[in-house]
PDB file of C-alpha atoms in Angstrom:
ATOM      1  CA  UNK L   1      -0.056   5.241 -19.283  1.00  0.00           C
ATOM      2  CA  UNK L   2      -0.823   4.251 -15.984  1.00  0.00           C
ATOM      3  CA  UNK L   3      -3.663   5.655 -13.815  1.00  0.00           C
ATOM      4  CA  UNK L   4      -1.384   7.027 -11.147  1.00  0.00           C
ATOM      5  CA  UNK L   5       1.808   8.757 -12.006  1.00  0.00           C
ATOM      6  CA  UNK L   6       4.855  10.195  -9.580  1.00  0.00           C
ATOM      7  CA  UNK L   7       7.262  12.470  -9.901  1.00  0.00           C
ATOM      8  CA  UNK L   8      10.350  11.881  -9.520  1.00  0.00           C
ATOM      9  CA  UNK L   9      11.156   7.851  -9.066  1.00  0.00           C
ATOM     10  CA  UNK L  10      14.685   8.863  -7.006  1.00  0.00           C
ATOM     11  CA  UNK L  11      15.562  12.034  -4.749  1.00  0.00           C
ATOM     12  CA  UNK L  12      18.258  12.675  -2.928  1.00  0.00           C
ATOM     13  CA  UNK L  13      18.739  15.898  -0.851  1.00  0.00           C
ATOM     14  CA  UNK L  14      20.382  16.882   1.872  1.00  0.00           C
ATOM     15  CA  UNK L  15      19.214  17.399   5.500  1.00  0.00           C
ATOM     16  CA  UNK L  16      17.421  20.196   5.791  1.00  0.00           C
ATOM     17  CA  UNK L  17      16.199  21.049   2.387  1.00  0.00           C
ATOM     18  CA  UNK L  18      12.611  21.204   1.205  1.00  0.00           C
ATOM     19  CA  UNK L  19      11.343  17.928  -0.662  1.00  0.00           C
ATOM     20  CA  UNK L  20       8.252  17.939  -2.655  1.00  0.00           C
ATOM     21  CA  UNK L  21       6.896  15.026  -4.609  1.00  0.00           C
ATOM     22  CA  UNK L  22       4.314  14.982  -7.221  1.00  0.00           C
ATOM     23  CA  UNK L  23       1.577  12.901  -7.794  1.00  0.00           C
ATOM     24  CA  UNK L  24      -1.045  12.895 -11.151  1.00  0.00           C
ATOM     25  CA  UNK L  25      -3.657  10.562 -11.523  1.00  0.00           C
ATOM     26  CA  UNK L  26      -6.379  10.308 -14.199  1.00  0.00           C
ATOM     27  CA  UNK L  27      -9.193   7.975 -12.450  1.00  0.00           C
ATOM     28  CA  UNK L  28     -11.782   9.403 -10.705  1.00  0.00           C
ATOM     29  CA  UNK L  29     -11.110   9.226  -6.653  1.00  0.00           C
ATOM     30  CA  UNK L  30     -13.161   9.943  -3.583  1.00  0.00           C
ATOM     31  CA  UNK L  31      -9.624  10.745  -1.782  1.00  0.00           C
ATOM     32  CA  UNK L  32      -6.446  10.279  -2.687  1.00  0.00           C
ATOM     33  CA  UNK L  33      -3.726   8.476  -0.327  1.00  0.00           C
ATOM     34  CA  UNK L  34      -0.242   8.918   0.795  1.00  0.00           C
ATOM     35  CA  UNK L  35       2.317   6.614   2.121  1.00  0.00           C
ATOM     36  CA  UNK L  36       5.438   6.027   3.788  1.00  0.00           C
ATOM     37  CA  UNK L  37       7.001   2.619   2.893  1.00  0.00           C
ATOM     38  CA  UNK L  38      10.213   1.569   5.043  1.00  0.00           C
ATOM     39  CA  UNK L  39      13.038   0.118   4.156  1.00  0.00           C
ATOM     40  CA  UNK L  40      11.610  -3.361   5.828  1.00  0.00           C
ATOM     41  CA  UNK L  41       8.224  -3.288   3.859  1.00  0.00           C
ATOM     42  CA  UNK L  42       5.810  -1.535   6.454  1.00  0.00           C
ATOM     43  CA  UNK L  43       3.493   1.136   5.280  1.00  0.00           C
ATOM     44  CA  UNK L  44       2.391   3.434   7.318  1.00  0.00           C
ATOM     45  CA  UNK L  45      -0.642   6.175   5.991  1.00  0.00           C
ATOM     46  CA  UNK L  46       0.134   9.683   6.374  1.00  0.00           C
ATOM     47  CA  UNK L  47      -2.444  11.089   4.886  1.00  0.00           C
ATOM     48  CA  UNK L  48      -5.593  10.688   3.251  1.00  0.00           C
ATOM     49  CA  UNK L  49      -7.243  13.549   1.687  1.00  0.00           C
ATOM     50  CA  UNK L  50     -10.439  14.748  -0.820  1.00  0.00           C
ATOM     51  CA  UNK L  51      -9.361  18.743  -0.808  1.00  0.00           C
ATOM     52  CA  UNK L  52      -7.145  21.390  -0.299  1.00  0.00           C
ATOM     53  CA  UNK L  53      -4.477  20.941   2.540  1.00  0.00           C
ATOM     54  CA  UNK L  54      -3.558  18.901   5.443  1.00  0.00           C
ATOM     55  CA  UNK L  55      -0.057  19.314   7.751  1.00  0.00           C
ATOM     56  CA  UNK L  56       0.992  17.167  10.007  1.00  0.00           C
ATOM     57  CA  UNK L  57       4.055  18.114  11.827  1.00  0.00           C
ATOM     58  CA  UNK L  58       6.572  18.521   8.780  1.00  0.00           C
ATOM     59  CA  UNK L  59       4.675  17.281   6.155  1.00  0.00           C
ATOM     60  CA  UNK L  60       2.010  18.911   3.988  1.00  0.00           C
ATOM     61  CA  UNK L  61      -0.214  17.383   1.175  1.00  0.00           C
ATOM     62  CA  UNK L  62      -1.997  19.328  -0.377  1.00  0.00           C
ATOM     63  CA  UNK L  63      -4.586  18.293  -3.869  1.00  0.00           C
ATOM     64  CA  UNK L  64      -5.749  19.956  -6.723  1.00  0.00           C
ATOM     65  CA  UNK L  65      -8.940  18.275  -8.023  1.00  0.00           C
ATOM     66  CA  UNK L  66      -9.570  20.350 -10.495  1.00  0.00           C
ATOM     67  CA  UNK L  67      -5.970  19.442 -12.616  1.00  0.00           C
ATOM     68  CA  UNK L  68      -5.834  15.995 -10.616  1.00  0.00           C
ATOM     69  CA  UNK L  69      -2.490  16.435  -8.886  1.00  0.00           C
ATOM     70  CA  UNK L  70      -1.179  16.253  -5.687  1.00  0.00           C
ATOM     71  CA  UNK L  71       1.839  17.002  -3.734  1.00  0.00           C
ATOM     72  CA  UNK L  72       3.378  15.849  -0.469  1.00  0.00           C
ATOM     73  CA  UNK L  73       5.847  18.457   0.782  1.00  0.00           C
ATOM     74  CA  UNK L  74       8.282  17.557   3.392  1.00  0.00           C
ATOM     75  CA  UNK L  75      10.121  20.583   5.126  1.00  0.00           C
ATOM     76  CA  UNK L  76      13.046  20.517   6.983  1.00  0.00           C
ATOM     77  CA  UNK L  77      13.716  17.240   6.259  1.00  0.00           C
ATOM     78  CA  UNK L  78      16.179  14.626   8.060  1.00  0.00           C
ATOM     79  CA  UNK L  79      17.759  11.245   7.084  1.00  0.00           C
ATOM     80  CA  UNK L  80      15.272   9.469   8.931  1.00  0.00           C
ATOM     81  CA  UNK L  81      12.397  10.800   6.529  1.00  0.00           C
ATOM     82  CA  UNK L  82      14.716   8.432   4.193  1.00  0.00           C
ATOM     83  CA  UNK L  83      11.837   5.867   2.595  1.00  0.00           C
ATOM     84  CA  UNK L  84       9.365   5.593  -0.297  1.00  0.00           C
ATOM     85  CA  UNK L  85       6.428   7.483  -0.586  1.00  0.00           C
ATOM     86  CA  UNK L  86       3.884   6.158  -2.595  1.00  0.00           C
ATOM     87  CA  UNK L  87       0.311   8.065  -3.860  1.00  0.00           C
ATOM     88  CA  UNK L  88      -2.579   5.783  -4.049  1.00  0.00           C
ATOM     89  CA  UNK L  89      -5.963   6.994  -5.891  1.00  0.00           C
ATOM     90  CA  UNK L  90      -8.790   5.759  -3.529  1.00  0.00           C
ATOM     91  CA  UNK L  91     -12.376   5.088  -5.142  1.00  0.00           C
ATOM     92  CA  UNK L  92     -13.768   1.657  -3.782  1.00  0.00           C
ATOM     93  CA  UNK L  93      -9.942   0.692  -4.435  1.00  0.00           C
ATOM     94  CA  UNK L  94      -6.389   1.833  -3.850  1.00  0.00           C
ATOM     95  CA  UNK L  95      -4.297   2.184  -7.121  1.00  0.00           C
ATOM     96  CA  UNK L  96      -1.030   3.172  -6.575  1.00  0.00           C
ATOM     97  CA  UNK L  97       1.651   4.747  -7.848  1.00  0.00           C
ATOM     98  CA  UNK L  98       5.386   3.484  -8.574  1.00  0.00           C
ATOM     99  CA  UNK L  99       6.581   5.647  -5.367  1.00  0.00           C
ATOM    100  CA  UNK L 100       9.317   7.899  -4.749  1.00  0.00           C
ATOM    101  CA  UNK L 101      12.462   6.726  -3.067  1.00  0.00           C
ATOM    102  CA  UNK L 102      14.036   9.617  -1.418  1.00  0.00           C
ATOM    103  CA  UNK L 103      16.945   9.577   0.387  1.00  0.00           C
ATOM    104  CA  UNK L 104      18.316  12.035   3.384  1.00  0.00           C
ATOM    105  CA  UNK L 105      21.454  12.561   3.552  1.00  0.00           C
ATOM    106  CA  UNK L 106      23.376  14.560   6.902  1.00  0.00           C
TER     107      UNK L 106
ATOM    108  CA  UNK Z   1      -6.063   4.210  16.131  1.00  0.00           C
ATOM    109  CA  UNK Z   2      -7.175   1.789  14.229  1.00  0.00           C
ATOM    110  CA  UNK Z   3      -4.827  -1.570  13.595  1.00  0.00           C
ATOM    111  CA  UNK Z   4      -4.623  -3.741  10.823  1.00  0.00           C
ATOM    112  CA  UNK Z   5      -2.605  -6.986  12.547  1.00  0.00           C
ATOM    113  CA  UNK Z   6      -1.087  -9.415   9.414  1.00  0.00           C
ATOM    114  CA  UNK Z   7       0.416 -12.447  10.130  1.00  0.00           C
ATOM    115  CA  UNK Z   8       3.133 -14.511   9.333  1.00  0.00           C
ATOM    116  CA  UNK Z   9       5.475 -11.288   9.132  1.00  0.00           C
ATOM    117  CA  UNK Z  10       8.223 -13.827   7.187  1.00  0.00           C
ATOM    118  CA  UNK Z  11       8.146 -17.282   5.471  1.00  0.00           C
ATOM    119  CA  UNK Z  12       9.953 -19.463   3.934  1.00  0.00           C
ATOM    120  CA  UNK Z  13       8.250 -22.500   2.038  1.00  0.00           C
ATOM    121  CA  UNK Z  14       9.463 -25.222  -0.326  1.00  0.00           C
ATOM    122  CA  UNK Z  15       7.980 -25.377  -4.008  1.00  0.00           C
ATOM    123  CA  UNK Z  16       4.803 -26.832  -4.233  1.00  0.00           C
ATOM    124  CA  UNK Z  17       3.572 -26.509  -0.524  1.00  0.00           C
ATOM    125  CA  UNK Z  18       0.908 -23.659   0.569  1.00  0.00           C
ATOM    126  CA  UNK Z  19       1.189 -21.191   2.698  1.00  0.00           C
ATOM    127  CA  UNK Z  20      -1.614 -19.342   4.564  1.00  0.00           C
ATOM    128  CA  UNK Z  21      -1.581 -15.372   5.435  1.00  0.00           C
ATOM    129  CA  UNK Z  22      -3.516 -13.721   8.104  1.00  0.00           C
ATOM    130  CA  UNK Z  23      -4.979 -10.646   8.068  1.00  0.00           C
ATOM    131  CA  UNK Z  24      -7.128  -8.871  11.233  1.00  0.00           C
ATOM    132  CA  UNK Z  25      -8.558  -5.816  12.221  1.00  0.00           C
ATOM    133  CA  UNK Z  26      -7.778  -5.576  15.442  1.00  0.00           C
ATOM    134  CA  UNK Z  27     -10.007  -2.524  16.941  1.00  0.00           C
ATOM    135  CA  UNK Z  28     -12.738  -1.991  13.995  1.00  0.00           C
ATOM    136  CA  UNK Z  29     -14.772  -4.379  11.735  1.00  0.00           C
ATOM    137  CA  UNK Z  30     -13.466  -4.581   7.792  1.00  0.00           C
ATOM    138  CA  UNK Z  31     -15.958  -5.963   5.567  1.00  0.00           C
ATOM    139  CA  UNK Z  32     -13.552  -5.041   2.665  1.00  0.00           C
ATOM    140  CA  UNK Z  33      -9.722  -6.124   2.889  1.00  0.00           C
ATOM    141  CA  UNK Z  34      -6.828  -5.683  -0.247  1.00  0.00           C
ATOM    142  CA  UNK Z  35      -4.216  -7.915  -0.548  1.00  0.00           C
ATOM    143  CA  UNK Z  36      -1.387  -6.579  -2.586  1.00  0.00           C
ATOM    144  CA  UNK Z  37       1.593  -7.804  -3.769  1.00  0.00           C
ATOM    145  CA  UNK Z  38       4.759  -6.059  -4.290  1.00  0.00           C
ATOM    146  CA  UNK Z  39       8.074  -7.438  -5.808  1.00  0.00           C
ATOM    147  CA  UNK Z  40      11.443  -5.686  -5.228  1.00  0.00           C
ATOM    148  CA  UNK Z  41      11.974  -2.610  -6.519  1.00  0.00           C
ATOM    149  CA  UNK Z  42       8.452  -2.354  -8.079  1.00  0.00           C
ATOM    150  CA  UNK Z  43       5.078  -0.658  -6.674  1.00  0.00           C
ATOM    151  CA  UNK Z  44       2.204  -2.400  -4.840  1.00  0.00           C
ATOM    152  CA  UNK Z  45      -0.026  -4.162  -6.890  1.00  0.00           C
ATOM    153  CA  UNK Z  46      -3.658  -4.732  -6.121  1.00  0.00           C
ATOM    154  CA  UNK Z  47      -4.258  -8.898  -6.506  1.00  0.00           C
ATOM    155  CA  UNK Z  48      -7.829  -9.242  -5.129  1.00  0.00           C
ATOM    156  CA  UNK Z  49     -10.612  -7.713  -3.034  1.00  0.00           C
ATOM    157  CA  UNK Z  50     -11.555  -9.634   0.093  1.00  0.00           C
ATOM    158  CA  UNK Z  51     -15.205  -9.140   1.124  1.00  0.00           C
ATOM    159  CA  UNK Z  52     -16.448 -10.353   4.039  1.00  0.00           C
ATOM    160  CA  UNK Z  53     -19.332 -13.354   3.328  1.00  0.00           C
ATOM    161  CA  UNK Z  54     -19.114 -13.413  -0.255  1.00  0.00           C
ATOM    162  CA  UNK Z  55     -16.368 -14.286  -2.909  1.00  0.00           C
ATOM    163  CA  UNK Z  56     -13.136 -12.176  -3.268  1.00  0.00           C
ATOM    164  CA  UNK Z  57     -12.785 -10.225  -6.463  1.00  0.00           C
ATOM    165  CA  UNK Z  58      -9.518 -10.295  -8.384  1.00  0.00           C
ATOM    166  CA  UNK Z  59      -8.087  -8.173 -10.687  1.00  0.00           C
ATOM    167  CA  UNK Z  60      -7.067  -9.404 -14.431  1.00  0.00           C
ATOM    168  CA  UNK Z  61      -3.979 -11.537 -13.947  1.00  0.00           C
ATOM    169  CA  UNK Z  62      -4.316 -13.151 -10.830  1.00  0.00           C
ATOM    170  CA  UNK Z  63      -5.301 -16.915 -10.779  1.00  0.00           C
ATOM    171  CA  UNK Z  64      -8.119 -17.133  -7.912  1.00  0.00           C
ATOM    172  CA  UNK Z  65      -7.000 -20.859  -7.762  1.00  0.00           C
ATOM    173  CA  UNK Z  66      -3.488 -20.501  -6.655  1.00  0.00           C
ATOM    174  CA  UNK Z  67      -4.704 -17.218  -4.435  1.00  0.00           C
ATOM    175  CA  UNK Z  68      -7.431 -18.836  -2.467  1.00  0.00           C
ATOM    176  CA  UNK Z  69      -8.533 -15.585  -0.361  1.00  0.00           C
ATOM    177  CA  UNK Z  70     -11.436 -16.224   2.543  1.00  0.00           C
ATOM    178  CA  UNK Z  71     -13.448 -13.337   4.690  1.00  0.00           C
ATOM    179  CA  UNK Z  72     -15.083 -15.234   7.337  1.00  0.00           C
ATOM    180  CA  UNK Z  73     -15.924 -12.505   9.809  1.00  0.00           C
ATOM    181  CA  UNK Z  74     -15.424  -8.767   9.842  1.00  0.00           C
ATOM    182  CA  UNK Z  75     -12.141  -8.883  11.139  1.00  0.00           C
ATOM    183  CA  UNK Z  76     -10.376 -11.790   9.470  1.00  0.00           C
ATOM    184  CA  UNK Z  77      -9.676 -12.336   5.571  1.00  0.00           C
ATOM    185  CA  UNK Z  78      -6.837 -14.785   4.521  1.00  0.00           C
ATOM    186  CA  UNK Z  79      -4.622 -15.285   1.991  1.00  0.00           C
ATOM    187  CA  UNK Z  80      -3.854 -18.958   0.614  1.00  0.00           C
ATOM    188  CA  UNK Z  81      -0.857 -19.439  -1.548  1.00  0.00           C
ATOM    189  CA  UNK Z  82      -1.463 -22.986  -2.971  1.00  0.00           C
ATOM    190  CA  UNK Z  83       0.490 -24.791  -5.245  1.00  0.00           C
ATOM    191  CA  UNK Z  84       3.635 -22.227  -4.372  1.00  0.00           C
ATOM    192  CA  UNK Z  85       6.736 -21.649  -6.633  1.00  0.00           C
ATOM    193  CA  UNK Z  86       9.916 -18.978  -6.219  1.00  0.00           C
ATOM    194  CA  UNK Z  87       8.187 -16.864  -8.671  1.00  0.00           C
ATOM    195  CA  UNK Z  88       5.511 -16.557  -6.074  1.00  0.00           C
ATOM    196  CA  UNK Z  89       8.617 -15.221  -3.744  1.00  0.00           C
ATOM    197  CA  UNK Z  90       7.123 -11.707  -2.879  1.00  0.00           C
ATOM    198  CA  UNK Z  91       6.025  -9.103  -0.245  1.00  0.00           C
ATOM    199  CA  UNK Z  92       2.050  -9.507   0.373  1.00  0.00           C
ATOM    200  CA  UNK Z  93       0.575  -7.059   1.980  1.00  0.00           C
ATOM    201  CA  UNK Z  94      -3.316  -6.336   3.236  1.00  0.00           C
ATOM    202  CA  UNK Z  95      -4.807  -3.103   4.234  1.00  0.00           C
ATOM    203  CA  UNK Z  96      -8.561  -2.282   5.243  1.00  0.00           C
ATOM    204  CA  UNK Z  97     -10.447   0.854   4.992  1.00  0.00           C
ATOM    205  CA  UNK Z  98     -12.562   2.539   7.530  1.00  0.00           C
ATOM    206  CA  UNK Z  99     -15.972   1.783   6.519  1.00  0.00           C
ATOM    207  CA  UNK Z 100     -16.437   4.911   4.247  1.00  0.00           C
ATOM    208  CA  UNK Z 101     -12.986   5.076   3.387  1.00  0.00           C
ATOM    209  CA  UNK Z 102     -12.104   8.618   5.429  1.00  0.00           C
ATOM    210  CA  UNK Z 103      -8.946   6.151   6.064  1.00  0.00           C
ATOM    211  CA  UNK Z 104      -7.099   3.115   5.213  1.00  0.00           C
ATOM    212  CA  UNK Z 105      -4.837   0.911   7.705  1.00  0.00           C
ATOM    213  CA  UNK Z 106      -1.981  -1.570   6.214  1.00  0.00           C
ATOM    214  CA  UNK Z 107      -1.135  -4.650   7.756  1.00  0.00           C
ATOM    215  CA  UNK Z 108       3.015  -5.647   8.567  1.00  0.00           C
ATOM    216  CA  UNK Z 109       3.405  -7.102   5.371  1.00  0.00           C
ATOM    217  CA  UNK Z 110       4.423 -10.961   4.832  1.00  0.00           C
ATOM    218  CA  UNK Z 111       7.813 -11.455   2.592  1.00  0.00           C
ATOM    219  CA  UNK Z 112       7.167 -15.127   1.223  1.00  0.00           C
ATOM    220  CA  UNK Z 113      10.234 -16.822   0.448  1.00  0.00           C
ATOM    221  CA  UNK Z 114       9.693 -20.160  -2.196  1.00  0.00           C
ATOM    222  CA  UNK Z 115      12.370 -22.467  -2.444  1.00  0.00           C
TER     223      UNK Z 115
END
């Protein structure tokens, strides 16, 4: 079983809808990570968080640390949130997870 | 905020030739880098920590021969790929933490190409 588990691998939706991927991990963190990988490789962090809730813009994470499970909620989405969003468990390290791929369609 | 500069962004090398990867902080000191490694289709992998003045650590798997890794300063670690072959064809990419890892910054990424 790996350490760091998403849910689901693919999404597609349409533009518009509310996405929300799922992330369980069974190490122990200090934080755990979110990501945004483009289609050309790039990563870029969109959040990074120990507790409860953070929002920026469209996109809410919120983390249970209790049941070790997190979710990063996208609302209102649009085809350029198109990419793969990976969880990472952070303690000293990043372990990550496989990612989601989700796709936007107009 | 914070940048994490990684350099080549693409190469292409021939079998048995190395190839050297940058990566700086550009705006904060990193005395802890990760270099990753992720093939298509397939997650990140973590191949080694980079700390800065003393020996990397890899993870099980990784040959610290062929991946010679260096942290000379606080804002420079590198990535050696010696020896190369096409199964060494990947995506490598490096990211450094904020000191007490509040935050994390990735560099470009470098897709190596071995022909």
């Amino acid at each position: 079983k790996n350490e760091v588990e998403q849910s689901p691998q693919n999404l597609t939706a349409q533009e518009g809808e509310f996405i929300t991927i799922n992330c369980s991990y069974s190490v122990g963190i200090s934080a755990l990570h979110w990501l945004q990988q483009h289609p050309g490789g790039g990563i870029v962090s969109l959040f990074m968080l120990s507790s409860g809730k953070k929002k920026h813009g469209r996109l809410i994470a919120t983390i249970n640390i209790q049941e070790k499970h997190s979710s990063l909620h996208i609302t209102a989405s649009h085809p350029r949130d198109s990419a793969v969003y990976i969880c990472a468990a952070v303690n000293n390290d990043m372990r990550f997870g496989a990612g989601t791929r989700l796709t936007v369609k107009p | 905020g914070a940048v994490v500069s990684q350099h080549p962004s693409r190469v292409i090398c021939k079998s048995g030739t190395s190839v050297k990867i940058e990566c700086r902080s550009l705006d904060f000191q990193a005395t802890t880098m990760f270099w990753y490694r992720q093939f298509p289709k397939q997650s990140l992998m973590l191949m080694a920590t980079s700390n800065e003045g003393s020996k990397a650590t890899y993870e099980q798997g990784v040959e610290k021969d062929k991946f010679l890794i260096n942290h000379a300063s606080l804002t420079l670690s590198t990535l050696t790929v010696t020896s190369a072959h096409p199964e060494d064809s990947s995506f490598y990419i490096c990211s450094a933490p904020l000191g007490d890892y509040t935050e994390a910054f990735f560099g470009q990424g470098t897709r190596l190409t071995v022909v």
